[in-house]
Tab-separated table of C-alpha atoms in Angstrom:
chain	number	residue	atom	x	y	z
A	223	UNK	CA	-140.775	43.685	47.803
A	224	UNK	CA	-140.695	40.213	49.911
A	225	UNK	CA	-141.427	37.308	47.569
A	226	UNK	CA	-145.036	36.241	47.236
A	227	UNK	CA	-145.830	32.672	48.994
A	228	UNK	CA	-147.488	31.431	45.712
A	229	UNK	CA	-145.774	31.677	41.975
A	230	UNK	CA	-148.945	31.220	39.949
A	231	UNK	CA	-149.157	30.373	36.340
A	232	UNK	CA	-152.224	31.681	33.946
A	233	UNK	CA	-153.010	30.193	30.425
A	234	UNK	CA	-155.777	32.902	28.850
A	235	UNK	CA	-156.939	30.637	26.287
A	236	UNK	CA	-159.205	30.998	23.206
A	237	UNK	CA	-161.427	28.459	24.811
A	238	UNK	CA	-160.394	27.425	28.363
A	239	UNK	CA	-158.450	29.321	30.628
A	240	UNK	CA	-156.095	26.976	33.121
A	241	UNK	CA	-154.395	28.219	36.532
A	242	UNK	CA	-151.532	26.525	38.299
A	243	UNK	CA	-149.934	27.319	41.420
A	244	UNK	CA	-146.327	26.145	43.325
A	245	UNK	CA	-146.827	26.566	47.016
A	246	UNK	CA	-143.344	27.956	47.711
A	247	UNK	CA	-144.049	27.499	51.463
A	248	UNK	CA	-144.278	23.522	50.949
A	249	UNK	CA	-142.971	20.986	48.594
A	250	UNK	CA	-142.129	22.818	45.609
A	251	UNK	CA	-144.874	21.174	43.061
A	252	UNK	CA	-146.921	22.320	40.885
A	253	UNK	CA	-150.851	22.237	41.520
A	254	UNK	CA	-153.545	22.990	39.136
A	255	UNK	CA	-156.230	25.278	40.953
A	256	UNK	CA	-159.764	24.100	40.376
A	257	UNK	CA	-161.670	26.368	39.482
A	258	UNK	CA	-165.396	26.946	40.982
A	259	UNK	CA	-167.599	28.369	38.611
A	260	UNK	CA	-171.296	27.667	37.709
A	261	UNK	CA	-172.315	24.680	35.794
A	262	UNK	CA	-175.785	25.108	35.821
A	263	UNK	CA	-178.572	27.728	37.026
A	264	UNK	CA	-177.624	28.349	41.039
A	265	UNK	CA	-174.842	24.894	40.860
A	266	UNK	CA	-171.238	25.837	41.604
A	267	UNK	CA	-168.602	23.095	40.865
A	268	UNK	CA	-164.921	23.163	40.534
A	269	UNK	CA	-163.076	22.519	37.433
A	270	UNK	CA	-160.012	21.669	36.142
A	271	UNK	CA	-160.243	24.470	33.740
A	272	UNK	CA	-162.537	27.684	33.333
A	273	UNK	CA	-164.305	28.011	29.487
A	274	UNK	CA	-163.417	31.039	28.221
A	275	UNK	CA	-166.583	32.167	27.683
A	276	UNK	CA	-169.045	35.128	29.045
A	277	UNK	CA	-173.101	35.179	28.587
A	278	UNK	CA	-174.571	38.386	28.932
A	279	UNK	CA	-177.963	37.498	30.237
A	280	UNK	CA	-181.193	38.723	29.428
A	281	UNK	CA	-183.663	39.491	32.217
A	282	UNK	CA	-185.839	36.544	31.442
A	283	UNK	CA	-183.043	34.209	30.425
A	284	UNK	CA	-182.480	32.356	34.049
A	285	UNK	CA	-184.509	32.325	37.133
A	286	UNK	CA	-183.488	35.389	39.489
A	287	UNK	CA	-180.512	34.164	41.532
A	288	UNK	CA	-179.023	31.819	39.021
A	289	UNK	CA	-176.161	33.593	38.740
A	290	UNK	CA	-174.922	34.052	41.724
A	291	UNK	CA	-171.923	32.932	42.999
A	292	UNK	CA	-170.099	32.346	46.948
A	293	UNK	CA	-168.247	35.676	46.695
A	294	UNK	CA	-170.816	37.506	44.762
A	295	UNK	CA	-174.444	37.890	43.812
A	296	UNK	CA	-177.189	40.323	41.696
A	297	UNK	CA	-175.018	39.781	38.479
A	298	UNK	CA	-176.450	39.505	34.921
A	299	UNK	CA	-173.548	37.776	33.183
A	300	UNK	CA	-171.634	34.650	33.949
A	301	UNK	CA	-167.993	33.408	33.199
A	302	UNK	CA	-167.525	29.542	32.488
A	303	UNK	CA	-169.148	26.762	32.359
A	304	UNK	CA	-172.898	27.651	32.103
A	305	UNK	CA	-171.933	30.707	30.120
A	306	UNK	CA	-170.401	28.445	27.187
A	307	UNK	CA	-173.648	26.261	27.542
A	308	UNK	CA	-176.302	28.631	28.275
A	309	UNK	CA	-174.452	30.525	24.959
A	310	UNK	CA	-174.939	27.625	22.822
A	311	UNK	CA	-178.768	27.723	23.163
A	312	UNK	CA	-178.766	31.873	23.401
A	313	UNK	CA	-175.652	32.294	21.000
A	314	UNK	CA	-176.362	36.071	20.582
A	315	UNK	CA	-175.603	36.719	24.229
A	316	UNK	CA	-172.444	34.772	24.020
A	317	UNK	CA	-169.079	35.975	24.309
A	318	UNK	CA	-166.393	33.886	22.773
A	319	UNK	CA	-162.927	34.050	21.481
A	320	UNK	CA	-161.967	36.620	23.310
A	321	UNK	CA	-158.547	36.132	23.017
A	322	UNK	CA	-158.915	36.038	19.241
A	323	UNK	CA	-160.381	39.059	19.033
A	324	UNK	CA	-157.373	40.788	21.132
A	325	UNK	CA	-155.409	40.347	18.265
A	326	UNK	CA	-157.770	41.307	15.106
A	327	UNK	CA	-156.286	45.095	13.950
A	328	UNK	CA	-158.942	45.583	12.052
A	329	UNK	CA	-161.411	46.211	15.003
A	330	UNK	CA	-161.368	48.772	18.041
A	331	UNK	CA	-160.387	46.247	20.789
A	332	UNK	CA	-161.558	48.482	23.842
A	333	UNK	CA	-164.595	49.296	22.127
A	334	UNK	CA	-168.034	47.404	22.888
A	335	UNK	CA	-168.373	45.379	19.703
A	336	UNK	CA	-168.833	41.687	21.114
A	337	UNK	CA	-170.826	39.373	21.064
A	338	UNK	CA	-170.332	39.982	17.306
A	339	UNK	CA	-174.274	38.998	16.307
A	340	UNK	CA	-175.691	40.538	19.012
A	341	UNK	CA	-179.097	41.431	18.607
A	342	UNK	CA	-180.873	44.869	19.651
A	343	UNK	CA	-181.301	45.005	23.279
A	344	UNK	CA	-177.939	42.968	23.940
A	345	UNK	CA	-175.804	44.362	26.016
A	346	UNK	CA	-172.274	44.875	24.473
A	347	UNK	CA	-168.421	44.641	25.970
A	348	UNK	CA	-165.234	44.905	24.208
A	349	UNK	CA	-162.611	42.065	23.662
A	350	UNK	CA	-160.288	43.839	26.846
A	351	UNK	CA	-163.164	43.483	29.205
A	352	UNK	CA	-164.266	40.627	27.873
A	353	UNK	CA	-160.899	38.612	28.483
A	354	UNK	CA	-160.530	40.956	32.027
A	355	UNK	CA	-163.615	39.388	33.299
A	356	UNK	CA	-162.263	35.973	32.840
A	357	UNK	CA	-159.358	36.965	34.551
A	358	UNK	CA	-161.851	38.638	37.302
A	359	UNK	CA	-163.614	35.722	37.523
A	360	UNK	CA	-160.363	33.854	38.333
A	361	UNK	CA	-159.003	36.223	41.090
A	362	UNK	CA	-162.550	36.037	43.061
A	363	UNK	CA	-162.332	32.641	42.764
A	364	UNK	CA	-158.897	32.108	43.802
A	365	UNK	CA	-159.450	34.500	46.576
A	366	UNK	CA	-162.393	32.667	47.810
A	367	UNK	CA	-160.096	29.819	48.004
A	368	UNK	CA	-157.128	30.857	49.446
A	369	UNK	CA	-155.636	33.149	52.353
A	370	UNK	CA	-153.690	35.003	50.219
A	371	UNK	CA	-154.845	36.928	47.408
A	372	UNK	CA	-154.080	36.236	43.797
A	373	UNK	CA	-152.908	40.078	43.280
A	374	UNK	CA	-150.316	39.308	45.664
A	375	UNK	CA	-148.947	36.559	44.146
A	376	UNK	CA	-145.932	36.831	41.333
A	377	UNK	CA	-148.211	35.812	38.527
A	378	UNK	CA	-147.069	34.461	34.923
A	379	UNK	CA	-149.467	35.066	32.060
A	380	UNK	CA	-149.315	33.627	28.669
A	381	UNK	CA	-150.067	35.026	25.487
A	382	UNK	CA	-149.364	33.587	22.010
A	383	UNK	CA	-145.865	33.802	20.559
A	384	UNK	CA	-147.477	35.517	17.484
A	385	UNK	CA	-148.890	38.178	19.338
A	386	UNK	CA	-147.868	41.419	18.279
A	387	UNK	CA	-147.138	44.428	20.732
A	388	UNK	CA	-150.604	45.745	20.660
A	389	UNK	CA	-152.010	42.434	21.498
A	390	UNK	CA	-149.497	41.818	24.609
A	391	UNK	CA	-150.199	45.213	25.931
A	392	UNK	CA	-153.862	45.043	25.400
A	393	UNK	CA	-153.779	41.469	27.432
A	394	UNK	CA	-151.859	43.103	29.837
A	395	UNK	CA	-154.527	46.013	30.372
A	396	UNK	CA	-156.917	43.143	30.747
A	397	UNK	CA	-154.843	41.943	33.487
A	398	UNK	CA	-154.964	45.605	34.838
A	399	UNK	CA	-158.618	45.669	35.112
A	400	UNK	CA	-159.159	42.804	36.472
A	401	UNK	CA	-157.159	43.636	39.623
A	402	UNK	CA	-153.995	41.952	38.565
A	403	UNK	CA	-151.228	44.691	37.740
A	404	UNK	CA	-148.391	42.763	38.210
A	405	UNK	CA	-147.973	39.927	35.956
A	406	UNK	CA	-145.105	38.856	33.648
A	407	UNK	CA	-146.016	38.063	30.453
A	408	UNK	CA	-144.266	33.973	28.835
A	409	UNK	CA	-144.831	33.257	25.219
A	410	UNK	CA	-147.156	29.908	24.709
A	411	UNK	CA	-145.170	27.353	23.118
A	412	UNK	CA	-141.720	28.286	25.885
A	413	UNK	CA	-144.176	27.928	28.452
A	414	UNK	CA	-145.409	24.176	27.289
A	415	UNK	CA	-141.580	23.287	26.469
A	416	UNK	CA	-141.197	24.506	30.550
A	417	UNK	CA	-143.639	21.838	31.730
A	418	UNK	CA	-142.003	19.335	29.663
A	419	UNK	CA	-138.808	20.549	31.629
A	420	UNK	CA	-140.533	20.481	34.900
A	421	UNK	CA	-141.140	16.323	34.627
A	422	UNK	CA	-137.602	15.682	33.015
A	423	UNK	CA	-135.549	17.937	35.583
A	424	UNK	CA	-133.025	15.242	36.015
A	425	UNK	CA	-132.400	13.918	32.628
A	426	UNK	CA	-133.263	16.924	30.362
A	427	UNK	CA	-129.951	17.114	29.335
A	428	UNK	CA	-129.110	13.368	28.361
A	429	UNK	CA	-132.595	14.009	26.642
A	430	UNK	CA	-132.228	16.992	24.595
A	431	UNK	CA	-128.342	15.664	23.775
A	432	UNK	CA	-129.979	13.084	21.276
A	433	UNK	CA	-132.863	15.572	20.463
A	434	UNK	CA	-131.012	19.146	19.867
A	435	UNK	CA	-133.592	20.798	17.594
A	436	UNK	CA	-137.335	20.704	18.558
A	437	UNK	CA	-140.410	21.605	17.065
A	438	UNK	CA	-143.421	22.948	19.229
A	439	UNK	CA	-146.332	22.676	17.788
A	440	UNK	CA	-149.334	24.401	19.737
A	441	UNK	CA	-152.262	24.470	17.957
A	442	UNK	CA	-155.255	26.262	20.390
A	443	UNK	CA	-158.824	27.301	20.107
A	444	UNK	CA	-157.966	30.104	17.979
A	445	UNK	CA	-154.597	30.162	17.167
A	446	UNK	CA	-151.739	28.078	15.916
A	447	UNK	CA	-148.257	28.897	16.947
A	448	UNK	CA	-145.144	27.174	15.823
A	449	UNK	CA	-141.788	27.785	17.206
A	450	UNK	CA	-138.162	26.273	17.040
A	451	UNK	CA	-136.183	25.627	20.319
A	452	UNK	CA	-132.977	24.430	20.471
A	453	UNK	CA	-130.311	22.581	22.903
A	454	UNK	CA	-126.798	24.016	22.156
A	455	UNK	CA	-123.542	23.641	24.376
A	456	UNK	CA	-121.616	26.436	25.260
A	457	UNK	CA	-118.593	26.669	27.691
A	458	UNK	CA	-119.332	22.561	28.488
A	459	UNK	CA	-122.817	22.815	29.479
A	460	UNK	CA	-126.100	21.781	27.165
A	461	UNK	CA	-128.416	25.376	27.195
A	462	UNK	CA	-131.913	25.771	25.688
A	463	UNK	CA	-132.830	28.471	23.277
A	464	UNK	CA	-135.582	29.724	21.228
A	465	UNK	CA	-134.609	29.663	17.547
A	466	UNK	CA	-137.579	30.876	15.657
A	467	UNK	CA	-141.015	31.696	16.176
A	468	UNK	CA	-143.111	31.591	13.678
A	469	UNK	CA	-146.184	34.237	11.924
A	470	UNK	CA	-149.712	34.624	13.826
A	471	UNK	CA	-152.082	32.174	12.515
A	472	UNK	CA	-155.333	32.777	13.332
A	473	UNK	CA	-156.566	29.195	13.094
A	474	UNK	CA	-157.222	26.438	15.378
A	475	UNK	CA	-160.149	24.372	16.974
A	476	UNK	CA	-162.280	27.495	16.416
A	477	UNK	CA	-162.179	26.324	12.813
A	478	UNK	CA	-162.795	22.951	12.529
A	479	UNK	CA	-165.664	24.299	14.596
A	480	UNK	CA	-166.626	26.402	12.015
A	481	UNK	CA	-166.057	23.577	8.599
A	482	UNK	CA	-168.113	21.088	11.076
A	483	UNK	CA	-170.841	23.758	11.501
A	484	UNK	CA	-170.739	24.532	7.403
A	485	UNK	CA	-170.888	20.725	6.281
A	486	UNK	CA	-174.265	20.416	8.615
A	487	UNK	CA	-175.568	23.625	7.501
A	488	UNK	CA	-175.675	22.352	3.788
A	489	UNK	CA	-177.592	19.286	4.950
A	490	UNK	CA	-179.954	20.972	7.407
A	491	UNK	CA	-180.905	23.325	4.629
A	492	UNK	CA	-182.479	23.555	1.207
A	493	UNK	CA	-179.978	24.281	-1.597
A	494	UNK	CA	-178.485	27.760	-1.477
A	495	UNK	CA	-180.431	28.806	1.813
A	496	UNK	CA	-178.243	29.308	5.269
A	497	UNK	CA	-178.655	30.264	8.276
A	498	UNK	CA	-178.730	33.490	10.095
A	499	UNK	CA	-175.395	34.775	12.271
A	500	UNK	CA	-177.254	33.862	15.502
A	501	UNK	CA	-178.696	30.124	14.521
A	502	UNK	CA	-175.084	29.892	12.807
A	503	UNK	CA	-173.275	30.578	16.047
A	504	UNK	CA	-175.669	28.488	17.773
A	505	UNK	CA	-174.850	25.658	15.342
A	506	UNK	CA	-170.935	26.049	16.054
A	507	UNK	CA	-171.403	25.681	19.597
A	508	UNK	CA	-173.239	22.610	19.458
A	509	UNK	CA	-170.536	21.094	17.132
A	510	UNK	CA	-168.031	22.168	19.440
A	511	UNK	CA	-169.796	20.041	22.165
A	512	UNK	CA	-169.920	17.294	19.688
A	513	UNK	CA	-166.743	17.165	18.688
A	514	UNK	CA	-165.027	17.470	22.164
A	515	UNK	CA	-167.495	14.366	22.956
A	516	UNK	CA	-166.482	11.927	20.090
A	517	UNK	CA	-162.728	13.073	20.132
A	518	UNK	CA	-162.640	13.039	24.034
A	519	UNK	CA	-164.791	8.943	24.185
A	520	UNK	CA	-164.001	6.690	21.639
A	521	UNK	CA	-167.238	5.021	22.658
A	522	UNK	CA	-169.270	7.451	20.948
A	523	UNK	CA	-169.817	7.304	17.517
A	524	UNK	CA	-172.270	9.711	16.567
A	525	UNK	CA	-173.990	13.024	18.347
A	526	UNK	CA	-177.438	14.443	17.786
A	527	UNK	CA	-177.044	18.398	16.975
A	528	UNK	CA	-179.670	20.742	17.178
A	529	UNK	CA	-180.087	24.284	16.594
A	530	UNK	CA	-183.290	26.384	17.730
A	531	UNK	CA	-185.567	27.633	15.948
A	532	UNK	CA	-186.480	31.968	16.372
A	533	UNK	CA	-189.096	33.576	17.626
A	534	UNK	CA	-192.352	31.826	18.337
A	535	UNK	CA	-190.871	28.851	16.462
A	536	UNK	CA	-188.176	28.112	18.753
A	537	UNK	CA	-189.661	24.211	18.857
A	538	UNK	CA	-191.113	24.373	15.762
A	539	UNK	CA	-188.455	25.404	13.990
A	540	UNK	CA	-185.746	23.379	15.408
A	541	UNK	CA	-183.649	21.903	12.832
A	542	UNK	CA	-181.225	18.353	13.764
A	543	UNK	CA	-179.060	16.491	12.012
A	544	UNK	CA	-176.409	13.407	13.080
A	545	UNK	CA	-172.779	14.263	13.232
A	546	UNK	CA	-170.691	11.200	13.045
A	547	UNK	CA	-167.176	9.862	14.225
A	548	UNK	CA	-166.695	9.601	10.535
A	549	UNK	CA	-167.103	13.143	9.890
A	550	UNK	CA	-165.430	14.776	12.229
A	551	UNK	CA	-162.588	12.668	11.828
A	552	UNK	CA	-162.510	13.012	8.145
A	553	UNK	CA	-163.182	17.106	8.561
A	554	UNK	CA	-159.987	17.362	10.990
A	555	UNK	CA	-157.737	15.220	9.433
A	556	UNK	CA	-158.291	15.908	5.760
A	557	UNK	CA	-159.383	19.346	6.348
A	558	UNK	CA	-157.017	20.855	8.788
A	559	UNK	CA	-154.023	18.127	8.759
A	560	UNK	CA	-153.543	16.422	5.611
A	561	UNK	CA	-150.862	14.958	3.779
A	562	UNK	CA	-148.891	16.973	1.757
A	563	UNK	CA	-145.803	17.131	0.051
A	564	UNK	CA	-142.624	18.641	1.078
A	565	UNK	CA	-143.397	21.701	-1.046
A	566	UNK	CA	-146.458	22.551	-0.197
A	567	UNK	CA	-146.772	26.066	0.737
A	568	UNK	CA	-150.238	28.031	2.311
A	569	UNK	CA	-152.428	28.820	-0.330
A	570	UNK	CA	-153.534	32.371	-0.613
A	571	UNK	CA	-157.113	32.365	-1.016
A	572	UNK	CA	-160.194	34.743	-0.146
A	573	UNK	CA	-161.236	35.100	3.325
A	574	UNK	CA	-161.461	31.304	4.768
A	575	UNK	CA	-164.532	31.916	7.365
A	576	UNK	CA	-164.345	35.549	8.627
A	577	UNK	CA	-168.131	36.948	7.385
A	578	UNK	CA	-170.505	36.559	10.329
A	579	UNK	CA	-168.189	35.001	12.610
A	580	UNK	CA	-166.410	38.508	12.660
A	581	UNK	CA	-162.689	37.331	13.062
A	582	UNK	CA	-159.468	37.065	10.341
A	583	UNK	CA	-159.544	33.714	9.915
A	584	UNK	CA	-156.161	32.254	8.235
A	585	UNK	CA	-156.823	32.268	4.437
A	586	UNK	CA	-155.480	28.905	4.529
A	587	UNK	CA	-156.865	26.459	6.358
A	588	UNK	CA	-154.550	23.724	6.413
A	589	UNK	CA	-152.066	23.233	9.290
A	590	UNK	CA	-149.513	20.759	7.718
A	591	UNK	CA	-148.977	23.571	4.406
A	592	UNK	CA	-148.425	26.064	7.548
A	593	UNK	CA	-145.982	23.415	9.051
A	594	UNK	CA	-144.101	22.742	6.180
A	595	UNK	CA	-143.627	26.898	5.377
A	596	UNK	CA	-142.239	27.524	8.961
A	597	UNK	CA	-140.099	24.957	8.333
A	598	UNK	CA	-138.467	25.971	4.849
A	599	UNK	CA	-138.329	29.305	6.278
A	600	UNK	CA	-136.054	28.434	9.200
A	601	UNK	CA	-133.582	26.389	7.661
A	602	UNK	CA	-130.924	29.074	7.962
A	603	UNK	CA	-131.932	29.934	11.531
A	604	UNK	CA	-131.845	26.433	12.434
A	605	UNK	CA	-128.844	25.954	11.120
A	606	UNK	CA	-130.044	23.559	8.051
A	607	UNK	CA	-129.843	26.089	5.038
A	608	UNK	CA	-128.760	23.182	2.864
A	609	UNK	CA	-131.565	21.012	3.042
A	610	UNK	CA	-135.013	21.785	1.530
A	611	UNK	CA	-136.765	21.610	5.049
A	612	UNK	CA	-135.681	21.721	8.889
A	613	UNK	CA	-135.270	18.398	10.127
A	614	UNK	CA	-136.644	18.454	13.593
A	615	UNK	CA	-135.036	15.728	15.801
A	616	UNK	CA	-137.929	16.362	18.106
A	617	UNK	CA	-141.856	17.342	18.477
A	618	UNK	CA	-143.530	18.826	21.386
A	619	UNK	CA	-147.482	19.408	20.875
A	620	UNK	CA	-149.714	21.501	23.031
A	621	UNK	CA	-152.766	22.962	22.641
A	622	UNK	CA	-156.407	21.358	22.832
A	623	UNK	CA	-156.964	20.736	19.242
A	624	UNK	CA	-154.277	18.198	19.373
A	625	UNK	CA	-155.810	16.583	22.391
A	626	UNK	CA	-156.657	13.749	19.932
A	627	UNK	CA	-154.027	11.324	19.210
A	628	UNK	CA	-155.103	10.501	15.656
A	629	UNK	CA	-154.409	14.273	14.413
A	630	UNK	CA	-150.803	13.666	16.794
A	631	UNK	CA	-150.270	10.956	15.030
A	632	UNK	CA	-150.896	12.487	11.535
A	633	UNK	CA	-148.674	15.143	12.077
A	634	UNK	CA	-145.917	12.748	12.918
A	635	UNK	CA	-146.334	10.932	9.858
A	636	UNK	CA	-146.563	13.824	7.583
A	637	UNK	CA	-143.153	15.458	8.934
A	638	UNK	CA	-141.529	11.927	9.068
A	639	UNK	CA	-142.657	11.773	5.330
A	640	UNK	CA	-141.379	14.713	3.961
A	641	UNK	CA	-137.522	13.522	5.947
A	642	UNK	CA	-138.590	10.019	5.471
A	643	UNK	CA	-136.035	8.147	3.185
A	644	UNK	CA	-134.197	6.336	5.678
A	645	UNK	CA	-137.422	5.226	7.574
A	646	UNK	CA	-136.405	8.591	9.960
A	647	UNK	CA	-139.209	9.501	12.702
A	648	UNK	CA	-139.207	12.742	14.622
A	649	UNK	CA	-139.374	11.653	18.704
A	650	UNK	CA	-142.434	13.113	20.320
A	651	UNK	CA	-141.649	14.839	23.578
A	652	UNK	CA	-144.616	13.382	26.045
A	653	UNK	CA	-146.788	16.389	27.316
A	654	UNK	CA	-148.773	15.822	30.973
A	655	UNK	CA	-151.821	17.418	29.819
A	656	UNK	CA	-151.842	19.284	26.422
A	657	UNK	CA	-154.704	21.260	28.038
A	658	UNK	CA	-152.918	21.712	31.296
A	659	UNK	CA	-149.672	22.167	30.136
A	660	UNK	CA	-149.327	25.957	29.685
A	661	UNK	CA	-150.378	26.952	32.753
A	662	UNK	CA	-147.923	24.328	34.479
A	663	UNK	CA	-145.305	25.333	32.266
A	664	UNK	CA	-145.933	29.116	33.387
A	665	UNK	CA	-145.736	28.576	37.448
A	666	UNK	CA	-142.362	26.422	36.574
A	667	UNK	CA	-141.125	29.404	34.921
A	668	UNK	CA	-142.122	31.463	38.147
A	669	UNK	CA	-139.670	29.332	39.720
A	670	UNK	CA	-137.034	29.670	37.161
A	671	UNK	CA	-137.252	33.413	37.708
A	672	UNK	CA	-136.544	32.782	41.420
A	673	UNK	CA	-133.126	31.106	40.571
A	674	UNK	CA	-134.891	27.452	40.326
A	675	UNK	CA	-134.758	25.309	37.213
A	676	UNK	CA	-133.706	25.491	33.664
A	677	UNK	CA	-134.490	28.661	31.177
A	678	UNK	CA	-134.808	28.914	28.339
A	679	UNK	CA	-132.880	31.583	25.873
A	680	UNK	CA	-134.958	34.465	23.646
A	681	UNK	CA	-133.778	35.598	20.694
A	682	UNK	CA	-135.842	37.747	18.544
A	683	UNK	CA	-138.959	36.516	17.590
A	684	UNK	CA	-138.679	37.981	13.942
A	685	UNK	CA	-135.884	37.974	11.343
A	686	UNK	CA	-134.851	41.452	10.376
A	687	UNK	CA	-133.475	42.302	6.876
A	688	UNK	CA	-132.177	45.564	5.452
A	689	UNK	CA	-132.689	46.119	1.887
A	690	UNK	CA	-129.587	46.926	-0.483
A	691	UNK	CA	-131.451	49.515	-2.605
A	692	UNK	CA	-131.175	48.045	-5.876
A	693	UNK	CA	-132.669	45.564	-8.227
A	694	UNK	CA	-131.207	42.372	-7.159
A	695	UNK	CA	-133.504	41.741	-4.740
A	696	UNK	CA	-130.247	40.971	-1.830
A	697	UNK	CA	-130.476	41.710	1.197
A	698	UNK	CA	-128.207	42.474	4.828
A	699	UNK	CA	-129.779	40.028	7.755
A	700	UNK	CA	-129.495	42.542	10.817
A	701	UNK	CA	-130.857	40.120	13.259
A	702	UNK	CA	-131.092	36.384	12.503
């Protein structure tokens, strides 16, 4: 089979989906595909990302024809920016976090269960179908923009490193249902590292000689991935190897949004009362928008957040409160990235916020505790068994939750404090764009598969032990 003209990388994210590509007929440069999508009723514009939301419209939600796209009409759903914004107004018809549902082993991920809080008369779709609709929109938008169909291109689709085999197979099933049957999967932390390599092809050896072990911290909308990537000499050459991958953590920007909503809910209602599932989802969506606005614009000090009433009291029953920058930063930094000692470990608490939200969030929401635990567990794999924690020479950040500089600075400070007796601080490998790095890295990996660029070797994602069958609690490591 002849090589395709385009090499395409797709980051199917929990909150946003991004697409990057290389036109191999011209200069070998990675470009971002700006995705045409509905941004208002009947209004189509191209955006750098496609919000990963599906809105299932009711008969009278929007004017007739307002969901039409240049490549299709008569639809009763939409994907992208309008879906996200309309879903904030009518949350009971919004499908969000489909990617997180793909790895929810306690539900049938092929059954029509979303929206989780949908009322009577609202259609439901499966997590696989929701993911397929997002990818279908991307395929149709591409086909309307390029002469060569997306299905005929070499495509690399990313997944969290912590996805188990079932979640990976379901991701492939969603791609197949979207008309993209021939995709290759790549783990997101590796994609983020490939994106860094793309911008350092000429000096990566020199950079990594001084930074031989890199901790990749990837905190997206729904998952947190931790990986160690090492630069090791072999036969006189410096090569890259995946050293370790952390456990699956359903923990990310979604959890921050829920925490903000919980705090506002306590202010909006009398003590002991709470919003119903549909209105709470609306409050979460409003808090997400407010958080992104304030953390993305340092001049915005506060945002008015409201949640509509129900039934005849849609207007009169509306609730509103002001969310300040200080509240957001306190929730994010102290609630999810607090300063903890190196001996801190995740606390095994009761469910941390599933309930009406439906997802089995990680019981421990403090991400710095998970980082400490990961670095403790991976000492042998990293070749540092005598240290209390792995001491990574460098950090590479990825994911929308780490876009605010204040969050990245907190992580650097915490990790430095764990090893800071001599004033040591880890180097930071600067990424071009945390929102787009995974898609760009996936496209670069597509080139690597064609023999162009630097490949990262992959060891086993897990360490396997064989118990010795006595009470000594000793084990033989089969796959380090």
